[in-house]
Amino acid sequence: DQQVKQNSPSLSVQEGRISILNCDYTNSMFDYFLWYKKYPAEGPTFLISISSIKDKNEDGRFTVFLNKSAKHLSLHIVPSQPGDSAVYFCAASVDGTASKLTFGTGTRLQVTL
Amino acid sequence: EAQVTQNPRYLITVTGKKLTVTCSQNMNHEYMSWYRQDPGLGLRQIYYSMNVEVTDKGDVPEGYKVSRKEKRNFPLILESPSPNQTSLYFCASISLAGLGTDTQYFGPGTRLTVL
């Protein structure tokens, strides 16, 4: 049973436009959420996180939104750049830490010129 | 430079031949973890360790062993590998900084093929 779902396997966006990556979860006990970016032949790298006590967190071009009632979070990248082309994973935990994460299946983002 | 290293990066082996994938971190983190990534399934946690000599099962521990004899190293052991363990494996070191700033730092991955 996939507790964290990324229903879009891929997304293509033009350079300069907004990329919106979505993630849904089923476990209401999740209280900490993270986004990771992964390039081919590399390990995932941390991008941004959000605690369940917040509904928005920003870091430069990256913003994560959390809608607890809908059990939905999204990652906005504005403006999108070619270097953002990668696979993006959302992850969640139930204890407010990053010690035991449940990952989604990933969304491949391609930013075109 | 803060990093997590894994060896080997690529390994092809045969069913039943014991193997060990090493993992080392230089960030003095207490928590470490192993994941496997499979198409359509994302990353799934195999084992994690809260500190030296303290380990616990993740979501898919069957067929794997780990040990944590020192803080920096967390090897993954496959006593009798089977083809269903063909996967991409990631080791992670975990910063528990608190206040919503925790994260996991991943190694570069080990691609294992069991024939």
PDB file of C-alpha atoms in Angstrom:
ATOM      1  CA  ASP A   1       0.000   0.000   0.000  1.00  0.00           C
ATOM      2  CA  GLN A   2       1.617   3.197  -1.206  1.00  0.00           C
ATOM      3  CA  GLN A   3       1.188   5.735   1.583  1.00  0.00           C
ATOM      4  CA  VAL A   4       2.863   8.521  -0.382  1.00  0.00           C
ATOM      5  CA  LYS A   5       1.797   8.903  -3.985  1.00  0.00           C
ATOM      6  CA  GLN A   6       3.105  10.937  -6.853  1.00  0.00           C
ATOM      7  CA  ASN A   7       0.531  10.327  -9.537  1.00  0.00           C
ATOM      8  CA  SER A   8       2.356  12.105 -12.352  1.00  0.00           C
ATOM      9  CA  PRO A   9       5.346  10.044 -13.484  1.00  0.00           C
ATOM     10  CA  SER A  10       6.571  12.872 -15.682  1.00  0.00           C
ATOM     11  CA  LEU A  11       6.147  16.581 -16.309  1.00  0.00           C
ATOM     12  CA  SER A  12       7.479  18.852 -19.029  1.00  0.00           C
ATOM     13  CA  VAL A  13       7.714  22.611 -18.514  1.00  0.00           C
ATOM     14  CA  GLN A  14       9.227  25.422 -20.530  1.00  0.00           C
ATOM     15  CA  GLU A  15      12.173  27.320 -19.142  1.00  0.00           C
ATOM     16  CA  GLY A  16      11.052  30.353 -17.162  1.00  0.00           C
ATOM     17  CA  ARG A  17       7.612  28.954 -16.401  1.00  0.00           C
ATOM     18  CA  ILE A  18       6.354  27.504 -13.128  1.00  0.00           C
ATOM     19  CA  SER A  19       6.771  23.800 -12.396  1.00  0.00           C
ATOM     20  CA  ILE A  20       4.259  22.288  -9.988  1.00  0.00           C
ATOM     21  CA  LEU A  21       4.923  18.826  -8.659  1.00  0.00           C
ATOM     22  CA  ASN A  22       2.248  17.129  -6.596  1.00  0.00           C
ATOM     23  CA  CYS A  23       2.240  14.562  -3.834  1.00  0.00           C
ATOM     24  CA  ASP A  24      -0.660  12.936  -1.988  1.00  0.00           C
ATOM     25  CA  TYR A  25      -0.505  10.907   1.183  1.00  0.00           C
ATOM     26  CA  THR A  26      -2.893   8.635   3.013  1.00  0.00           C
ATOM     27  CA  ASN A  27      -1.399   8.405   6.504  1.00  0.00           C
ATOM     28  CA  SER A  28      -2.768  11.216   8.652  1.00  0.00           C
ATOM     29  CA  MET A  29       0.040  10.615  11.152  1.00  0.00           C
ATOM     30  CA  PHE A  30       2.644  12.060   8.791  1.00  0.00           C
ATOM     31  CA  ASP A  31       3.893  15.309  10.300  1.00  0.00           C
ATOM     32  CA  TYR A  32       7.078  16.118   8.396  1.00  0.00           C
ATOM     33  CA  PHE A  33       7.488  16.276   4.648  1.00  0.00           C
ATOM     34  CA  LEU A  34      10.538  16.625   2.424  1.00  0.00           C
ATOM     35  CA  TRP A  35      11.314  16.970  -1.257  1.00  0.00           C
ATOM     36  CA  TYR A  36      14.399  15.462  -2.843  1.00  0.00           C
ATOM     37  CA  LYS A  37      15.875  15.904  -6.292  1.00  0.00           C
ATOM     38  CA  LYS A  38      17.740  13.121  -8.040  1.00  0.00           C
ATOM     39  CA  TYR A  39      19.987  13.297 -11.074  1.00  0.00           C
ATOM     40  CA  PRO A  40      20.955  10.111 -12.964  1.00  0.00           C
ATOM     41  CA  ALA A  41      23.816   8.154 -11.366  1.00  0.00           C
ATOM     42  CA  GLU A  42      23.638  10.240  -8.194  1.00  0.00           C
ATOM     43  CA  GLY A  43      21.929   9.885  -4.851  1.00  0.00           C
ATOM     44  CA  PRO A  44      18.913  12.027  -3.965  1.00  0.00           C
ATOM     45  CA  THR A  45      19.725  15.474  -2.644  1.00  0.00           C
ATOM     46  CA  PHE A  46      17.593  17.377  -0.181  1.00  0.00           C
ATOM     47  CA  LEU A  47      15.648  20.299  -1.574  1.00  0.00           C
ATOM     48  CA  ILE A  48      13.155  21.644   0.937  1.00  0.00           C
ATOM     49  CA  SER A  49      11.025  20.452   3.836  1.00  0.00           C
ATOM     50  CA  ILE A  50       7.919  21.465   5.745  1.00  0.00           C
ATOM     51  CA  SER A  51       6.555  20.625   9.144  1.00  0.00           C
ATOM     52  CA  SER A  52       2.850  19.913   9.571  1.00  0.00           C
ATOM     53  CA  ILE A  53       2.493  23.018  11.740  1.00  0.00           C
ATOM     54  CA  LYS A  54       3.097  25.129   8.641  1.00  0.00           C
ATOM     55  CA  ASP A  55       1.296  25.356   5.323  1.00  0.00           C
ATOM     56  CA  LYS A  56       4.055  26.963   3.285  1.00  0.00           C
ATOM     57  CA  ASN A  57       7.824  27.062   3.210  1.00  0.00           C
ATOM     58  CA  GLU A  58       9.995  28.971   0.758  1.00  0.00           C
ATOM     59  CA  ASP A  59      13.616  28.692  -0.212  1.00  0.00           C
ATOM     60  CA  GLY A  60      14.633  30.776  -3.184  1.00  0.00           C
ATOM     61  CA  ARG A  61      12.903  29.491  -6.295  1.00  0.00           C
ATOM     62  CA  PHE A  62      11.375  26.568  -4.398  1.00  0.00           C
ATOM     63  CA  THR A  63       8.164  26.695  -2.377  1.00  0.00           C
ATOM     64  CA  VAL A  64       6.399  23.787  -0.746  1.00  0.00           C
ATOM     65  CA  PHE A  65       2.711  23.994   0.113  1.00  0.00           C
ATOM     66  CA  LEU A  66       0.978  21.651   2.533  1.00  0.00           C
ATOM     67  CA  ASN A  67      -2.783  21.116   2.652  1.00  0.00           C
ATOM     68  CA  LYS A  68      -3.362  18.824   5.606  1.00  0.00           C
ATOM     69  CA  SER A  69      -7.108  18.529   5.166  1.00  0.00           C
ATOM     70  CA  ALA A  70      -6.597  17.285   1.608  1.00  0.00           C
ATOM     71  CA  LYS A  71      -3.475  15.299   2.535  1.00  0.00           C
ATOM     72  CA  HIS A  72      -1.710  16.978  -0.319  1.00  0.00           C
ATOM     73  CA  LEU A  73       1.560  18.777  -0.778  1.00  0.00           C
ATOM     74  CA  SER A  74       3.058  20.444  -3.784  1.00  0.00           C
ATOM     75  CA  LEU A  75       6.423  21.797  -4.829  1.00  0.00           C
ATOM     76  CA  HIS A  76       6.518  24.959  -6.924  1.00  0.00           C
ATOM     77  CA  ILE A  77       9.628  25.908  -8.846  1.00  0.00           C
ATOM     78  CA  VAL A  78       9.633  29.446 -10.203  1.00  0.00           C
ATOM     79  CA  PRO A  79      11.168  30.174 -12.618  1.00  0.00           C
ATOM     80  CA  SER A  80      12.062  26.728 -13.919  1.00  0.00           C
ATOM     81  CA  GLN A  81      15.570  26.276 -15.288  1.00  0.00           C
ATOM     82  CA  PRO A  82      17.080  23.529 -17.465  1.00  0.00           C
ATOM     83  CA  GLY A  83      19.228  22.433 -14.513  1.00  0.00           C
ATOM     84  CA  ASP A  84      16.031  21.590 -12.643  1.00  0.00           C
ATOM     85  CA  SER A  85      15.485  18.632 -14.966  1.00  0.00           C
ATOM     86  CA  ALA A  86      15.636  15.636 -12.636  1.00  0.00           C
ATOM     87  CA  VAL A  87      13.453  13.156 -10.780  1.00  0.00           C
ATOM     88  CA  TYR A  88      11.727  14.640  -7.742  1.00  0.00           C
ATOM     89  CA  PHE A  89      10.690  12.540  -4.760  1.00  0.00           C
ATOM     90  CA  CYS A  90       8.452  13.591  -1.922  1.00  0.00           C
ATOM     91  CA  ALA A  91       8.912  11.875   1.423  1.00  0.00           C
ATOM     92  CA  ALA A  92       7.124  11.892   4.757  1.00  0.00           C
ATOM     93  CA  SER A  93       7.654  10.796   8.332  1.00  0.00           C
ATOM     94  CA  VAL A  94       5.429  10.271  11.380  1.00  0.00           C
ATOM     95  CA  ASP A  95       7.763  11.411  14.135  1.00  0.00           C
ATOM     96  CA  GLY A  96       8.754  14.871  12.995  1.00  0.00           C
ATOM     97  CA  THR A  97      12.245  13.733  12.108  1.00  0.00           C
ATOM     98  CA  ALA A  98      14.010  12.502   8.990  1.00  0.00           C
ATOM     99  CA  SER A  99      15.032   9.210  10.600  1.00  0.00           C
ATOM    100  CA  LYS A 100      12.422   7.008   8.931  1.00  0.00           C
ATOM    101  CA  LEU A 101      11.060   8.323   5.670  1.00  0.00           C
ATOM    102  CA  THR A 102       8.362   6.965   3.385  1.00  0.00           C
ATOM    103  CA  PHE A 103       8.992   8.003  -0.210  1.00  0.00           C
ATOM    104  CA  GLY A 104       6.752   8.532  -3.187  1.00  0.00           C
ATOM    105  CA  THR A 105       7.513   6.970  -6.546  1.00  0.00           C
ATOM    106  CA  GLY A 106       8.962  10.115  -8.088  1.00  0.00           C
ATOM    107  CA  THR A 107       8.110  12.570 -10.873  1.00  0.00           C
ATOM    108  CA  ARG A 108      10.514  13.158 -13.731  1.00  0.00           C
ATOM    109  CA  LEU A 109      10.654  16.878 -14.546  1.00  0.00           C
ATOM    110  CA  GLN A 110      11.984  18.029 -17.868  1.00  0.00           C
ATOM    111  CA  VAL A 111      12.553  21.729 -18.374  1.00  0.00           C
ATOM    112  CA  THR A 112      12.736  22.576 -22.041  1.00  0.00           C
ATOM    113  CA  LEU A 113      14.348  25.585 -23.688  1.00  0.00           C
TER     114      LEU A 113
ATOM    115  CA  GLU B   1      33.502  18.060   2.374  1.00  0.00           C
ATOM    116  CA  ALA B   2      30.502  16.382   3.988  1.00  0.00           C
ATOM    117  CA  GLN B   3      29.749  13.187   2.172  1.00  0.00           C
ATOM    118  CA  VAL B   4      28.404   9.655   2.208  1.00  0.00           C
ATOM    119  CA  THR B   5      30.423   7.112   0.264  1.00  0.00           C
ATOM    120  CA  GLN B   6      29.368   3.684  -0.938  1.00  0.00           C
ATOM    121  CA  ASN B   7      31.355   0.836  -2.436  1.00  0.00           C
ATOM    122  CA  PRO B   8      31.154  -0.742  -4.845  1.00  0.00           C
ATOM    123  CA  ARG B   9      29.140   1.495  -7.183  1.00  0.00           C
ATOM    124  CA  TYR B  10      28.312  -1.398  -9.482  1.00  0.00           C
ATOM    125  CA  LEU B  11      28.226  -5.108  -8.744  1.00  0.00           C
ATOM    126  CA  ILE B  12      27.144  -8.146 -10.715  1.00  0.00           C
ATOM    127  CA  THR B  13      27.021 -11.368  -8.750  1.00  0.00           C
ATOM    128  CA  VAL B  14      25.381 -14.775  -8.748  1.00  0.00           C
ATOM    129  CA  THR B  15      22.648 -16.201  -6.572  1.00  0.00           C
ATOM    130  CA  GLY B  16      23.844 -17.296  -3.159  1.00  0.00           C
ATOM    131  CA  LYS B  17      27.241 -15.611  -3.137  1.00  0.00           C
ATOM    132  CA  LYS B  18      27.517 -13.493  -0.008  1.00  0.00           C
ATOM    133  CA  LEU B  19      28.299  -9.834  -0.544  1.00  0.00           C
ATOM    134  CA  THR B  20      28.742  -6.649   1.449  1.00  0.00           C
ATOM    135  CA  VAL B  21      28.094  -3.094   0.342  1.00  0.00           C
ATOM    136  CA  THR B  22      30.012  -0.628   2.446  1.00  0.00           C
ATOM    137  CA  CYS B  23      28.801   2.800   3.522  1.00  0.00           C
ATOM    138  CA  SER B  24      30.734   5.495   5.300  1.00  0.00           C
ATOM    139  CA  GLN B  25      29.884   9.050   6.388  1.00  0.00           C
ATOM    140  CA  ASN B  26      32.122  11.830   7.638  1.00  0.00           C
ATOM    141  CA  MET B  27      29.473  14.021   9.295  1.00  0.00           C
ATOM    142  CA  ASN B  28      29.480  12.316  12.704  1.00  0.00           C
ATOM    143  CA  HIS B  29      25.775  11.550  12.358  1.00  0.00           C
ATOM    144  CA  GLU B  30      24.270   9.042  14.715  1.00  0.00           C
ATOM    145  CA  TYR B  31      21.480   7.920  12.402  1.00  0.00           C
ATOM    146  CA  MET B  32      22.148   6.014   9.191  1.00  0.00           C
ATOM    147  CA  SER B  33      19.866   4.142   6.847  1.00  0.00           C
ATOM    148  CA  TRP B  34      19.723   1.875   3.794  1.00  0.00           C
ATOM    149  CA  TYR B  35      17.178   2.134   0.980  1.00  0.00           C
ATOM    150  CA  ARG B  36      16.518   0.310  -2.238  1.00  0.00           C
ATOM    151  CA  GLN B  37      15.013   1.970  -5.291  1.00  0.00           C
ATOM    152  CA  ASP B  38      12.949  -0.013  -7.751  1.00  0.00           C
ATOM    153  CA  PRO B  39      10.968   1.194 -10.780  1.00  0.00           C
ATOM    154  CA  GLY B  40       7.451   2.251  -9.822  1.00  0.00           C
ATOM    155  CA  LEU B  41       8.122   1.797  -6.113  1.00  0.00           C
ATOM    156  CA  GLY B  42      10.279   4.746  -5.160  1.00  0.00           C
ATOM    157  CA  LEU B  43      12.766   4.357  -2.318  1.00  0.00           C
ATOM    158  CA  ARG B  44      11.969   1.819   0.377  1.00  0.00           C
ATOM    159  CA  GLN B  45      13.815   1.633   3.664  1.00  0.00           C
ATOM    160  CA  ILE B  46      15.630  -1.629   4.388  1.00  0.00           C
ATOM    161  CA  TYR B  47      17.276  -1.008   7.772  1.00  0.00           C
ATOM    162  CA  TYR B  48      18.220   1.960   9.856  1.00  0.00           C
ATOM    163  CA  SER B  49      20.544   2.552  12.769  1.00  0.00           C
ATOM    164  CA  MET B  50      20.062   5.046  15.580  1.00  0.00           C
ATOM    165  CA  ASN B  51      23.575   4.703  16.945  1.00  0.00           C
ATOM    166  CA  VAL B  52      26.471   2.295  17.329  1.00  0.00           C
ATOM    167  CA  GLU B  53      25.172  -1.232  17.954  1.00  0.00           C
ATOM    168  CA  VAL B  54      21.557  -0.068  17.602  1.00  0.00           C
ATOM    169  CA  THR B  55      19.742  -1.105  14.428  1.00  0.00           C
ATOM    170  CA  ASP B  56      16.133  -1.718  13.428  1.00  0.00           C
ATOM    171  CA  LYS B  57      14.181  -3.027  10.483  1.00  0.00           C
ATOM    172  CA  GLY B  58      12.694  -0.763   7.885  1.00  0.00           C
ATOM    173  CA  ASP B  59       9.927  -1.654   5.476  1.00  0.00           C
ATOM    174  CA  VAL B  60      11.720  -4.340   3.422  1.00  0.00           C
ATOM    175  CA  PRO B  61      14.365  -6.037   5.626  1.00  0.00           C
ATOM    176  CA  GLU B  62      13.985  -9.621   4.393  1.00  0.00           C
ATOM    177  CA  GLY B  63      17.212 -11.037   2.978  1.00  0.00           C
ATOM    178  CA  TYR B  64      19.414  -8.283   4.405  1.00  0.00           C
ATOM    179  CA  LYS B  65      21.607  -7.788   7.442  1.00  0.00           C
ATOM    180  CA  VAL B  66      23.367  -4.728   8.762  1.00  0.00           C
ATOM    181  CA  SER B  67      25.891  -3.939  11.434  1.00  0.00           C
ATOM    182  CA  ARG B  68      26.971  -0.724  13.139  1.00  0.00           C
ATOM    183  CA  LYS B  69      30.206  -1.284  15.010  1.00  0.00           C
ATOM    184  CA  GLU B  70      31.398   2.287  14.637  1.00  0.00           C
ATOM    185  CA  LYS B  71      29.579   5.524  14.028  1.00  0.00           C
ATOM    186  CA  ARG B  72      30.909   6.285  10.567  1.00  0.00           C
ATOM    187  CA  ASN B  73      30.258   2.893   8.915  1.00  0.00           C
ATOM    188  CA  PHE B  74      27.032   1.052   8.189  1.00  0.00           C
ATOM    189  CA  PRO B  75      27.564  -1.927   5.867  1.00  0.00           C
ATOM    190  CA  LEU B  76      24.715  -3.780   4.170  1.00  0.00           C
ATOM    191  CA  ILE B  77      25.145  -7.540   4.012  1.00  0.00           C
ATOM    192  CA  LEU B  78      23.384  -9.949   1.679  1.00  0.00           C
ATOM    193  CA  GLU B  79      24.131 -13.417   3.040  1.00  0.00           C
ATOM    194  CA  SER B  80      22.549 -15.287   0.121  1.00  0.00           C
ATOM    195  CA  PRO B  81      21.556 -12.868  -2.636  1.00  0.00           C
ATOM    196  CA  SER B  82      18.639 -13.699  -4.902  1.00  0.00           C
ATOM    197  CA  PRO B  83      17.556 -12.165  -8.225  1.00  0.00           C
ATOM    198  CA  ASN B  84      14.739 -10.208  -6.526  1.00  0.00           C
ATOM    199  CA  GLN B  85      17.423  -8.239  -4.724  1.00  0.00           C
ATOM    200  CA  THR B  86      18.588  -6.777  -8.012  1.00  0.00           C
ATOM    201  CA  SER B  87      18.110  -3.094  -7.352  1.00  0.00           C
ATOM    202  CA  LEU B  88      19.693   0.307  -6.817  1.00  0.00           C
ATOM    203  CA  TYR B  89      20.793   0.735  -3.215  1.00  0.00           C
ATOM    204  CA  PHE B  90      21.320   3.978  -1.336  1.00  0.00           C
ATOM    205  CA  CYS B  91      22.921   4.567   2.004  1.00  0.00           C
ATOM    206  CA  ALA B  92      21.911   7.689   3.907  1.00  0.00           C
ATOM    207  CA  SER B  93      23.256   9.583   6.866  1.00  0.00           C
ATOM    208  CA  ILE B  94      20.740  11.550   8.835  1.00  0.00           C
ATOM    209  CA  SER B  95      21.059  14.981  10.347  1.00  0.00           C
ATOM    210  CA  LEU B  96      18.575  15.340  13.205  1.00  0.00           C
ATOM    211  CA  ALA B  97      18.890  19.066  13.551  1.00  0.00           C
ATOM    212  CA  GLY B  98      15.345  19.486  14.825  1.00  0.00           C
ATOM    213  CA  LEU B  99      12.946  22.374  14.330  1.00  0.00           C
ATOM    214  CA  GLY B 100      11.888  21.053  10.953  1.00  0.00           C
ATOM    215  CA  THR B 101      15.367  21.048   9.483  1.00  0.00           C
ATOM    216  CA  ASP B 102      16.175  17.350   9.584  1.00  0.00           C
ATOM    217  CA  THR B 103      17.263  15.730   6.387  1.00  0.00           C
ATOM    218  CA  GLN B 104      18.981  12.666   5.016  1.00  0.00           C
ATOM    219  CA  TYR B 105      22.190  12.857   3.016  1.00  0.00           C
ATOM    220  CA  PHE B 106      22.431  10.101   0.442  1.00  0.00           C
ATOM    221  CA  GLY B 107      25.377   8.268  -1.016  1.00  0.00           C
ATOM    222  CA  PRO B 108      25.786   7.941  -4.789  1.00  0.00           C
ATOM    223  CA  GLY B 109      24.132   4.532  -4.972  1.00  0.00           C
ATOM    224  CA  THR B 110      25.174   0.941  -5.663  1.00  0.00           C
ATOM    225  CA  ARG B 111      23.629  -0.819  -8.606  1.00  0.00           C
ATOM    226  CA  LEU B 112      23.434  -4.522  -7.811  1.00  0.00           C
ATOM    227  CA  THR B 113      22.552  -7.246 -10.285  1.00  0.00           C
ATOM    228  CA  VAL B 114      22.030 -10.796  -9.017  1.00  0.00           C
ATOM    229  CA  LEU B 115      22.022 -13.421 -11.753  1.00  0.00           C
TER     230      LEU B 115
END
